[in-house]
Amino acid sequence: MKNNLINISKSLLLFGIIANSTMNLVKAEESKSKEHNSSKNLIWTRVNNKTYKTLDSKIKERFKDQKNKDIELEISPKTRAKKSSKPSNYNKALSNKDKITLERIDFLIKNNSHELKMLEKRIQEAKYLIRSEVSAWYPNLNLSSTGLPQYTIGNTYNELSTDTSNRQAKASLKATLKWDLINPSRIPEIELARDQFEKAELAYSIKLRELLLDAYIQFFNLQKSIQDIRIANDSIKFSETSLKEAIIRKNAGLGAKFDVLEARTQLSKDKQFLVEKIGSKKINERKLAQLINLQSNINPTINAMPNIIGLWDNSLNESIDKGLRYRKEIDDIQLGISINKNKANISIATNKPTVSIFNSVDGSIARGEIGVTSPRTENNINSTNTTIGIQLNWPIYDGGYGKAKYSASKEKVKEIEAQLALKKSQIKKEIEESFFKLDIAKENIKNSYDAIKSAKEALRLSVLRLEAGITTQREVVNNQRDLTQAEVNYVQALTDYNIHIISLKSKTGVKDLKHCTKKIYRNNSNINKPQENLPSNHLLLIRDSCIELL
């Protein structure tokens, strides 16, 4: 038994010497991989030639500089969970009285979106897949047994020799340690897993940008709906006043029934307009609530007064250049190229040799004998065997399978390269459209603002003319309708402007907009007073604006 232990110790010592001599070869192979992928953000390094640095520390380092991004989010779920002190179901803390700002939308989507949570899980999944592929650098230890224990009993009858019998109880155990010294598919498989991990992160960032843009647009649409309701209510108040005065004039013999009918028709149209806008407001509230994942009994409350959120201080060419550098969709497609190149390398590696070193140690303890004439059941048998060697596995011919897969992956790379050029063209088109629509919205804001001032004055004069008896109710109704439409156009122009500028910000990655440095206070003293049949709050203009700076 002592000799057996000495033999096992010698075998393990020999295996350790061989393993140590092969470490340089492994490190050299790994070094080539690092040099080839020096542009990668996630690099795996050996620590004391025994283990790799953990993924979590690398992820935290990579996303350390991403904390203040407004549109994109590229942090691991663990890092984000530590960073946020709010509960994950933060929507429960919201009530119908809490106002939602643009900045709060960013927080709510990051914490409440089910789509983002799903993508976070995919990031975790991809991280574990990397760890599974990295394990190829380490040796494998297997334990097996053909009998733990086993009992053999039987007889063998021979025609030309002595019969034998079997009477034995036996327990055996085998340990095999195997380490791939040369594995052509190991490096590309690790690189493939790393690319898929980064692709999962990019999918998170892309979806976050899309959700934020949709939420911002819906926020502005809800602001517009609130203003449309205000406009409709003001028009109804004015129409009710006009109808009362038309009835008074008719009863006094100073007006005609036709004037009363016109005033009543206009009041009905204004009420219909109000009903439509209330319905639109409810729809926009639920759309925004769904995007930020509010509870069904909570409607988002926002600042109802629309204003210009900023000025775009970049030329068209600058915007396109920033967009092409910023957009994660381009990085995602480029990762697709890297993924298919690694798949091609894995395919071609199937026809390359794999060299492994192995050490197998097996031992058994038996009581009894087999294959003898008279088995002695009291006989104890102990045995150990040690095998050390190098194993070669080289698939010489596979019917062209590996080469065909390699060629298919290379063709896929060419397809993705063409897709990359197409995506850049699409991004350029999107930025150009948003840029030109922003210019249109600028002019619409100026023109609709001037139209409101003109329509207010025209309505004031028409009321005075009606009181003097030199015009009809038709003129007042027409001017009232023009004023209502002018302010609707103004609110629509403001909404379009904010939507297009936030869209440009999202598509180009510009963090800060140029703020308005001048407040414009409009003098509305020339508008009719309440005693002149106009409500004091009738169709007020937006005071804090950037109109003169557009």
Coordinates of C-alpha atoms in Angstrom, one line a residue:
M1 CA 0.0 0.0 0.0
K2 CA 2.9 2.3 0.8
N3 CA 4.4 1.7 -2.6
N4 CA 1.1 2.5 -4.3
L5 CA 1.0 5.9 -2.5
I6 CA 4.5 6.6 -3.6
N7 CA 3.7 5.8 -7.2
I8 CA 0.6 8.1 -7.1
S9 CA 2.7 11.0 -5.6
K10 CA 5.3 10.6 -8.4
S11 CA 2.6 10.6 -11.0
L12 CA 1.1 13.8 -9.7
L13 CA 4.5 15.4 -9.4
L14 CA 5.3 14.5 -13.0
F15 CA 1.9 15.9 -14.1
G16 CA 2.7 19.2 -12.3
I17 CA 6.0 19.5 -14.0
I18 CA 4.5 19.0 -17.5
A19 CA 1.6 21.4 -16.7
N20 CA 4.0 24.1 -15.6
S21 CA 6.1 23.7 -18.7
T22 CA 3.0 24.2 -20.9
M23 CA 1.9 27.4 -19.1
N24 CA 4.1 29.5 -21.4
L25 CA 2.4 28.1 -24.4
V26 CA -1.1 28.8 -23.0
K27 CA -0.1 32.4 -22.0
A28 CA 1.4 33.0 -25.5
E29 CA -1.9 31.8 -27.1
E30 CA -3.9 34.1 -24.8
S31 CA -1.6 37.0 -25.5
K32 CA -2.2 36.7 -29.2
S33 CA -5.9 36.9 -28.5
K34 CA -5.5 40.1 -26.4
E35 CA -3.4 41.8 -29.1
H36 CA -5.9 40.8 -31.8
N37 CA -8.7 42.3 -29.7
S38 CA -7.0 45.3 -28.1
S39 CA -9.9 47.5 -29.3
K40 CA -12.4 45.5 -27.3
N41 CA -13.7 47.1 -24.1
L42 CA -13.8 43.9 -22.1
I43 CA -10.4 42.1 -21.8
W44 CA -9.8 39.0 -19.8
T45 CA -6.5 38.7 -18.0
R46 CA -4.9 36.0 -15.9
V47 CA -4.2 36.6 -12.2
N48 CA -1.2 34.8 -10.9
N49 CA -1.6 32.3 -13.8
K50 CA -4.6 30.7 -11.9
T51 CA -7.8 32.6 -12.5
Y52 CA -9.4 35.5 -14.3
K53 CA -10.6 38.7 -12.9
T54 CA -14.3 38.7 -12.2
L55 CA -16.7 40.0 -14.8
D56 CA -18.5 42.4 -12.3
S57 CA -15.3 44.4 -11.7
K58 CA -14.7 44.8 -15.4
I59 CA -18.3 45.9 -16.0
K60 CA -18.1 48.5 -13.3
E61 CA -14.9 49.9 -14.7
R62 CA -16.4 50.0 -18.2
F63 CA -19.5 51.9 -17.2
K64 CA -17.9 54.2 -14.6
D65 CA -18.0 57.2 -17.0
Q66 CA -21.6 56.6 -18.1
K67 CA -23.4 57.9 -15.0
N68 CA -24.5 61.3 -16.4
K69 CA -25.8 60.2 -19.8
D70 CA -29.3 61.6 -20.5
I71 CA -30.4 59.4 -23.4
E72 CA -28.3 56.3 -23.1
L73 CA -27.7 53.8 -20.3
E74 CA -24.9 51.2 -20.4
I75 CA -24.5 49.8 -17.0
S76 CA -24.9 46.4 -15.6
P77 CA -28.0 45.6 -13.6
K78 CA -26.0 45.1 -10.4
T79 CA -24.3 48.5 -10.8
R80 CA -27.7 50.2 -11.5
A81 CA -29.3 48.5 -8.5
K82 CA -26.6 49.8 -6.2
K83 CA -26.7 53.2 -7.8
S84 CA -30.4 53.7 -7.2
S85 CA -31.7 54.1 -3.7
K86 CA -35.4 54.1 -4.9
P87 CA -37.5 51.0 -4.8
S88 CA -37.8 49.1 -8.1
N89 CA -41.6 49.7 -8.0
Y90 CA -41.2 53.4 -7.7
N91 CA -44.5 54.0 -9.6
K92 CA -46.3 53.0 -6.4
A93 CA -45.0 56.1 -4.8
L94 CA -46.6 58.3 -7.5
S95 CA -50.0 59.7 -7.1
N96 CA -52.3 61.8 -9.3
K97 CA -51.0 64.9 -7.5
D98 CA -47.3 64.3 -8.3
K99 CA -46.1 66.2 -11.4
I100 CA -43.9 64.3 -13.9
T101 CA -41.1 66.3 -15.5
L102 CA -38.9 65.3 -18.4
E103 CA -36.1 64.5 -16.0
R104 CA -38.4 62.2 -14.0
I105 CA -39.5 60.4 -17.1
D106 CA -35.9 59.2 -17.5
F107 CA -35.8 57.8 -14.0
L108 CA -39.2 56.2 -14.2
I109 CA -38.5 54.4 -17.5
K110 CA -35.2 53.1 -16.2
N111 CA -36.8 51.7 -13.1
N112 CA -40.2 50.6 -14.3
S113 CA -39.9 49.4 -17.9
H114 CA -40.6 45.7 -18.3
E115 CA -38.7 45.7 -21.6
L116 CA -35.6 47.0 -20.0
K117 CA -35.8 44.5 -17.2
M118 CA -36.0 41.8 -19.8
L119 CA -32.9 43.1 -21.5
E120 CA -31.1 43.3 -18.2
K121 CA -31.7 39.6 -17.7
R122 CA -30.3 39.0 -21.2
I123 CA -27.2 40.9 -20.2
Q124 CA -26.8 38.6 -17.1
E125 CA -27.4 35.6 -19.3
A126 CA -24.6 36.7 -21.7
K127 CA -22.3 37.4 -18.8
Y128 CA -22.7 33.8 -17.5
L129 CA -22.1 32.5 -21.1
I130 CA -18.8 34.3 -21.1
R131 CA -17.8 32.6 -17.9
S132 CA -18.8 29.2 -19.3
E133 CA -16.5 29.8 -22.3
V134 CA -13.6 31.1 -20.2
S135 CA -13.7 27.7 -18.4
A136 CA -12.1 26.2 -21.5
W137 CA -8.7 27.6 -20.2
Y138 CA -8.9 25.3 -17.2
P139 CA -8.3 21.6 -16.8
N140 CA -11.2 19.2 -16.3
L141 CA -11.3 16.7 -13.5
N142 CA -13.6 13.7 -13.8
L143 CA -14.4 11.0 -11.3
S144 CA -15.9 7.7 -12.4
S145 CA -16.5 4.2 -11.0
T146 CA -17.6 0.9 -12.5
G147 CA -18.5 -0.5 -9.2
L148 CA -19.1 1.3 -5.9
P149 CA -19.3 -1.4 -4.8
Q150 CA -20.0 -4.4 -7.0
Y151 CA -20.3 -8.2 -6.3
T152 CA -19.4 -10.9 -8.8
I153 CA -20.5 -14.5 -8.4
G154 CA -20.6 -17.2 -11.0
N155 CA -19.0 -20.3 -12.6
T156 CA -17.3 -21.0 -15.9
Y157 CA -17.4 -24.5 -17.3
N158 CA -14.6 -25.5 -19.7
E159 CA -14.7 -28.6 -21.9
L160 CA -10.9 -28.9 -22.3
S161 CA -9.7 -27.3 -19.1
T162 CA -10.5 -26.9 -15.4
D163 CA -13.7 -25.2 -14.5
T164 CA -13.4 -21.9 -12.6
S165 CA -15.6 -19.9 -10.2
N166 CA -16.0 -16.2 -9.3
R167 CA -16.6 -15.0 -5.7
Q168 CA -15.6 -11.4 -5.2
A169 CA -16.8 -8.1 -3.7
K170 CA -15.0 -5.1 -5.3
A171 CA -15.0 -1.2 -5.1
S172 CA -13.2 0.9 -7.6
L173 CA -12.6 4.6 -8.4
K174 CA -11.0 6.4 -11.3
A175 CA -9.9 10.0 -11.5
T176 CA -8.9 11.6 -14.8
L177 CA -7.4 15.1 -15.1
K178 CA -7.3 16.5 -18.7
W179 CA -6.1 19.9 -19.9
D180 CA -6.2 21.1 -23.5
L181 CA -2.8 22.5 -24.4
I182 CA -3.8 23.4 -28.0
N183 CA -7.5 24.1 -28.7
P184 CA -8.1 26.1 -31.9
S185 CA -11.7 26.9 -31.1
R186 CA -11.2 28.1 -27.6
I187 CA -10.2 31.7 -28.3
P188 CA -12.9 32.4 -31.0
E189 CA -15.5 30.9 -28.8
I190 CA -14.6 33.2 -25.9
E191 CA -14.5 36.2 -28.3
L192 CA -17.9 35.2 -29.6
A193 CA -19.4 35.1 -26.1
R194 CA -17.8 38.5 -25.4
D195 CA -19.3 40.0 -28.5
Q196 CA -22.7 38.6 -27.6
F197 CA -22.4 40.1 -24.2
E198 CA -21.6 43.5 -25.7
K199 CA -24.5 43.1 -28.1
A200 CA -26.9 42.5 -25.2
E201 CA -25.7 45.8 -23.6
L202 CA -26.2 47.7 -26.9
A203 CA -29.7 46.2 -27.2
Y204 CA -30.4 47.7 -23.7
S205 CA -29.0 51.1 -24.7
I206 CA -30.9 51.2 -28.0
K207 CA -34.2 50.2 -26.4
L208 CA -33.7 52.8 -23.6
R209 CA -33.2 55.5 -26.2
E210 CA -36.3 54.5 -28.1
L211 CA -38.4 54.3 -24.9
L212 CA -37.2 57.7 -23.8
L213 CA -37.9 59.3 -27.1
D214 CA -41.4 57.8 -27.3
A215 CA -42.1 59.0 -23.7
Y216 CA -40.8 62.6 -24.4
I217 CA -42.9 62.8 -27.6
Q218 CA -46.0 61.6 -25.6
F219 CA -45.2 64.1 -22.9
F220 CA -45.4 67.0 -25.4
N221 CA -48.5 65.5 -27.0
L222 CA -50.2 65.5 -23.6
Q223 CA -49.1 69.1 -23.0
K224 CA -50.8 70.0 -26.3
S225 CA -54.0 68.2 -25.4
I226 CA -54.2 70.1 -22.1
Q227 CA -53.7 73.4 -24.0
D228 CA -56.3 72.4 -26.6
I229 CA -58.8 71.9 -23.7
R230 CA -58.0 75.3 -22.3
I231 CA -58.5 76.8 -25.8
A232 CA -61.8 75.0 -26.1
N233 CA -63.0 76.2 -22.7
D234 CA -62.1 79.8 -23.4
S235 CA -63.9 79.6 -26.7
I236 CA -67.0 78.1 -25.0
K237 CA -67.0 81.0 -22.5
F238 CA -66.8 83.5 -25.2
S239 CA -69.5 81.8 -27.2
E240 CA -71.8 81.6 -24.2
T241 CA -71.4 85.3 -23.6
S242 CA -72.0 86.0 -27.3
L243 CA -75.2 83.9 -27.3
K244 CA -76.5 85.7 -24.2
E245 CA -75.9 89.1 -25.8
A246 CA -77.5 88.0 -29.1
I247 CA -80.6 86.9 -27.2
I248 CA -80.7 90.2 -25.3
R249 CA -80.4 92.2 -28.5
K250 CA -83.1 90.1 -30.2
N251 CA -85.5 90.6 -27.3
A252 CA -84.8 94.4 -27.3
G253 CA -85.5 94.5 -31.1
L254 CA -81.9 95.4 -31.9
G255 CA -80.9 92.0 -33.4
A256 CA -82.2 89.2 -35.5
K257 CA -83.0 85.6 -34.8
F258 CA -80.3 84.7 -37.4
D259 CA -77.7 86.2 -35.0
V260 CA -79.0 84.0 -32.2
L261 CA -78.8 80.9 -34.4
E262 CA -75.3 81.7 -35.4
A263 CA -74.1 82.2 -31.8
R264 CA -75.8 79.0 -30.8
T265 CA -74.2 77.0 -33.7
Q266 CA -70.8 78.3 -32.7
L267 CA -71.3 77.3 -29.1
S268 CA -72.2 73.8 -30.2
K269 CA -69.1 73.6 -32.4
D270 CA -67.0 74.7 -29.5
K271 CA -68.5 72.1 -27.2
Q272 CA -67.9 69.4 -29.8
F273 CA -64.3 70.6 -30.1
L274 CA -63.9 70.4 -26.3
V275 CA -65.3 66.8 -26.2
E276 CA -62.8 65.7 -28.9
K277 CA -59.9 67.3 -27.0
I278 CA -60.9 65.7 -23.7
G279 CA -60.9 62.3 -25.4
S280 CA -57.5 63.0 -26.9
K281 CA -56.1 64.0 -23.5
K282 CA -57.3 60.8 -22.0
I283 CA -55.7 58.7 -24.7
N284 CA -52.4 60.6 -24.4
E285 CA -52.5 60.2 -20.6
R286 CA -52.8 56.4 -20.9
K287 CA -50.1 56.2 -23.6
L288 CA -47.6 58.1 -21.4
A289 CA -48.7 56.0 -18.3
Q290 CA -48.0 52.8 -20.2
L291 CA -44.6 54.0 -21.4
I292 CA -43.5 54.8 -17.8
N293 CA -45.5 51.8 -16.4
L294 CA -47.8 53.6 -14.0
Q295 CA -50.6 51.8 -12.3
S296 CA -53.9 51.7 -14.1
N297 CA -55.6 54.0 -11.5
I298 CA -52.9 56.7 -11.8
N299 CA -52.9 59.3 -14.5
P300 CA -49.7 61.3 -15.2
T301 CA -49.8 64.9 -14.1
I302 CA -47.5 67.2 -16.0
N303 CA -46.7 70.9 -16.4
A304 CA -49.5 72.0 -18.7
M305 CA -47.7 75.1 -20.1
P306 CA -45.7 74.2 -23.2
N307 CA -42.5 76.2 -23.8
I308 CA -39.5 75.9 -26.0
I309 CA -37.1 73.6 -24.3
G310 CA -34.0 74.9 -26.0
L311 CA -32.3 75.9 -29.2
W312 CA -30.4 73.7 -31.6
D313 CA -26.9 75.0 -31.9
N314 CA -25.5 72.6 -34.5
S315 CA -25.4 72.7 -38.3
L316 CA -26.8 69.9 -40.4
N317 CA -23.3 68.5 -41.1
E318 CA -22.3 68.7 -37.5
S319 CA -25.6 66.9 -36.5
I320 CA -25.0 64.1 -39.0
D321 CA -21.4 63.6 -37.9
K322 CA -22.4 63.4 -34.2
G323 CA -25.2 61.1 -35.0
L324 CA -23.0 58.7 -36.9
R325 CA -20.5 58.6 -34.1
Y326 CA -23.1 58.3 -31.4
R327 CA -25.7 55.8 -32.7
K328 CA -25.5 52.4 -31.0
E329 CA -27.2 50.8 -34.0
I330 CA -24.0 51.2 -35.9
D331 CA -22.0 49.6 -33.1
D332 CA -24.5 46.8 -33.0
I333 CA -24.1 46.1 -36.7
Q334 CA -20.3 46.2 -36.3
L335 CA -20.5 43.7 -33.5
G336 CA -22.5 41.5 -35.9
I337 CA -19.5 41.6 -38.2
S338 CA -17.2 40.5 -35.4
I339 CA -19.6 37.8 -34.3
N340 CA -19.7 36.2 -37.8
K341 CA -15.9 36.4 -38.1
N342 CA -15.6 34.5 -34.8
K343 CA -18.1 32.0 -36.1
A344 CA -16.0 31.5 -39.2
N345 CA -12.9 30.9 -37.1
I346 CA -14.8 28.4 -35.0
S347 CA -15.9 26.5 -38.1
I348 CA -12.4 26.3 -39.6
A349 CA -11.1 25.2 -36.2
T350 CA -13.1 22.0 -36.4
N351 CA -10.5 20.7 -38.9
K352 CA -7.5 21.6 -36.8
P353 CA -5.8 19.3 -34.2
T354 CA -6.5 19.5 -30.5
V355 CA -3.7 18.5 -28.2
S356 CA -4.4 17.6 -24.5
I357 CA -2.4 16.4 -21.6
F358 CA -4.0 13.9 -19.3
N359 CA -3.3 12.0 -16.1
S360 CA -5.5 9.1 -15.1
V361 CA -5.3 7.4 -11.6
D362 CA -7.5 4.4 -10.8
G363 CA -7.6 2.2 -7.7
S364 CA -9.7 -0.7 -6.5
I365 CA -10.2 -2.8 -3.3
A366 CA -11.5 -6.3 -3.7
R367 CA -12.2 -9.2 -1.4
G368 CA -12.4 -12.6 -3.0
E369 CA -11.2 -14.0 -6.3
I370 CA -12.5 -14.5 -9.8
G371 CA -11.4 -16.9 -12.5
V372 CA -10.0 -19.6 -10.2
T373 CA -10.9 -23.1 -9.4
S374 CA -11.6 -22.5 -5.7
P375 CA -12.1 -18.8 -4.9
R376 CA -10.8 -17.7 -1.5
T377 CA -13.3 -15.2 -0.2
E378 CA -11.0 -14.1 2.6
N379 CA -8.3 -12.9 0.1
N380 CA -7.9 -9.1 0.0
I381 CA -6.7 -7.5 -3.3
N382 CA -5.6 -3.8 -3.6
S383 CA -4.5 -2.3 -6.9
T384 CA -3.6 1.2 -8.3
N385 CA -2.7 2.3 -11.8
T386 CA -1.4 5.7 -13.1
T387 CA -1.4 6.8 -16.7
I388 CA 0.1 10.0 -18.0
G389 CA 0.1 11.0 -21.6
I390 CA -0.6 13.5 -24.4
Q391 CA -3.7 13.0 -26.5
L392 CA -4.2 14.2 -30.1
N393 CA -7.5 14.6 -31.8
W394 CA -7.4 15.7 -35.5
P395 CA -10.5 15.5 -37.7
I396 CA -8.8 15.1 -41.0
Y397 CA -11.9 14.9 -43.2
D398 CA -15.5 15.9 -42.4
G399 CA -17.0 16.0 -45.9
G400 CA -16.3 19.7 -46.3
Y401 CA -18.6 20.7 -43.4
G402 CA -16.1 23.0 -41.6
K403 CA -15.0 24.7 -44.8
A404 CA -18.6 25.3 -46.0
K405 CA -19.6 26.8 -42.6
Y406 CA -16.5 29.0 -42.8
S407 CA -17.5 30.3 -46.2
A408 CA -21.1 30.9 -45.1
S409 CA -19.9 33.0 -42.2
K410 CA -17.7 35.0 -44.5
E411 CA -20.5 35.8 -46.8
K412 CA -22.6 36.8 -43.9
V413 CA -19.9 39.3 -43.0
K414 CA -20.2 40.9 -46.4
E415 CA -23.9 41.1 -46.1
I416 CA -23.6 42.9 -42.7
E417 CA -21.1 45.3 -44.2
A418 CA -23.6 46.3 -46.8
Q419 CA -26.2 46.6 -44.0
L420 CA -23.9 48.9 -42.1
A421 CA -23.7 51.2 -45.1
L422 CA -27.5 51.2 -45.5
K423 CA -27.9 52.0 -41.8
K424 CA -25.6 54.9 -42.0
S425 CA -27.6 56.2 -44.9
Q426 CA -30.9 55.8 -42.9
I427 CA -29.4 57.6 -39.9
K428 CA -28.4 60.5 -42.1
K429 CA -31.9 60.6 -43.6
E430 CA -33.5 60.6 -40.2
I431 CA -31.3 63.5 -38.9
E432 CA -31.9 65.5 -42.1
E433 CA -35.7 65.1 -41.8
S434 CA -35.7 66.1 -38.1
F435 CA -33.5 69.1 -38.9
F436 CA -35.6 70.4 -41.7
K437 CA -38.9 69.8 -39.8
L438 CA -37.3 71.8 -36.9
D439 CA -36.8 74.7 -39.2
I440 CA -40.4 74.5 -40.4
A441 CA -41.6 74.4 -36.8
K442 CA -39.5 77.5 -36.0
E443 CA -41.2 79.5 -38.8
N444 CA -44.6 78.1 -37.8
I445 CA -44.1 79.4 -34.2
K446 CA -43.3 82.9 -35.4
N447 CA -46.2 83.0 -37.9
S448 CA -48.8 81.6 -35.6
Y449 CA -47.7 83.9 -32.8
D450 CA -48.3 86.9 -35.2
A451 CA -51.6 85.4 -36.2
I452 CA -52.7 85.2 -32.6
K453 CA -52.0 88.9 -32.1
S454 CA -53.8 89.9 -35.3
A455 CA -56.8 87.6 -34.5
K456 CA -57.1 89.1 -31.0
E457 CA -57.2 92.6 -32.3
A458 CA -59.7 91.6 -35.1
L459 CA -62.0 90.0 -32.5
R460 CA -61.8 93.0 -30.3
L461 CA -62.7 95.4 -33.2
S462 CA -65.5 93.1 -34.4
V463 CA -67.1 93.1 -30.9
L464 CA -67.0 96.9 -30.8
R465 CA -68.5 97.1 -34.3
L466 CA -71.3 94.7 -33.2
E467 CA -72.0 96.8 -30.2
A468 CA -72.2 99.9 -32.4
G469 CA -74.6 98.1 -34.7
I470 CA -72.5 98.4 -37.8
T471 CA -71.8 94.6 -38.3
T472 CA -73.4 91.3 -37.7
Q473 CA -72.9 88.3 -35.4
R474 CA -71.4 86.4 -38.3
E475 CA -68.3 88.7 -38.3
V476 CA -67.7 88.1 -34.6
V477 CA -68.2 84.3 -35.0
N478 CA -65.7 84.2 -37.9
N479 CA -63.1 86.2 -35.9
Q480 CA -63.6 84.1 -32.9
R481 CA -63.0 80.9 -35.0
D482 CA -59.9 82.5 -36.5
L483 CA -58.5 83.3 -33.1
T484 CA -59.2 79.8 -31.8
Q485 CA -57.5 78.2 -34.8
A486 CA -54.5 80.6 -34.5
E487 CA -53.8 79.5 -31.0
V488 CA -54.4 75.9 -31.8
N489 CA -51.8 76.3 -34.6
Y490 CA -49.4 78.0 -32.2
V491 CA -49.6 75.2 -29.6
Q492 CA -49.2 72.7 -32.4
A493 CA -46.1 74.5 -33.7
L494 CA -44.6 74.6 -30.2
T495 CA -45.3 70.8 -29.8
D496 CA -43.7 70.0 -33.2
Y497 CA -40.7 72.1 -32.4
N498 CA -40.1 70.3 -29.0
I499 CA -40.7 66.9 -30.6
H500 CA -38.2 67.5 -33.4
I501 CA -35.5 69.0 -31.2
I502 CA -35.8 66.2 -28.6
S503 CA -35.7 63.8 -31.6
L504 CA -32.5 65.4 -32.9
K505 CA -31.0 65.2 -29.4
S506 CA -31.8 61.5 -29.1
K507 CA -30.5 60.7 -32.6
T508 CA -27.2 62.7 -32.3
G509 CA -26.4 62.1 -28.6
V510 CA -26.1 65.9 -27.9
K511 CA -26.4 66.2 -24.1
D512 CA -27.2 69.9 -23.6
L513 CA -29.3 72.3 -25.7
K514 CA -28.7 76.0 -25.9
H515 CA -31.0 77.6 -23.4
C516 CA -33.0 80.8 -23.9
T517 CA -31.2 83.6 -22.2
K518 CA -34.0 86.2 -22.7
K519 CA -37.5 86.2 -21.4
I520 CA -40.1 87.9 -23.6
Y521 CA -43.0 89.5 -21.8
R522 CA -45.9 90.3 -24.1
N523 CA -48.1 93.3 -23.3
N524 CA -51.7 92.1 -23.7
S525 CA -53.3 95.2 -22.2
N526 CA -55.0 96.0 -25.5
I527 CA -57.1 92.8 -25.2
N528 CA -60.7 93.4 -24.2
K529 CA -61.5 93.4 -20.5
P530 CA -64.2 91.2 -19.1
Q531 CA -66.8 93.9 -19.2
E532 CA -66.1 94.1 -22.9
N533 CA -67.4 90.6 -23.3
L534 CA -64.0 88.9 -23.4
P535 CA -62.8 86.6 -20.5
S536 CA -59.6 87.9 -18.8
N537 CA -57.8 84.6 -19.4
H538 CA -58.9 84.2 -23.0
L539 CA -56.3 82.5 -25.2
L540 CA -53.2 83.8 -23.2
L541 CA -49.9 83.7 -25.1
I542 CA -46.9 81.8 -23.8
R543 CA -45.0 84.4 -21.9
D544 CA -41.7 82.7 -21.3
S545 CA -40.6 81.8 -24.9
C546 CA -37.7 81.9 -27.2
I547 CA -39.5 83.3 -30.2
E548 CA -37.2 86.2 -30.8
L549 CA -34.2 83.9 -30.5
L550 CA -35.3 81.3 -33.1

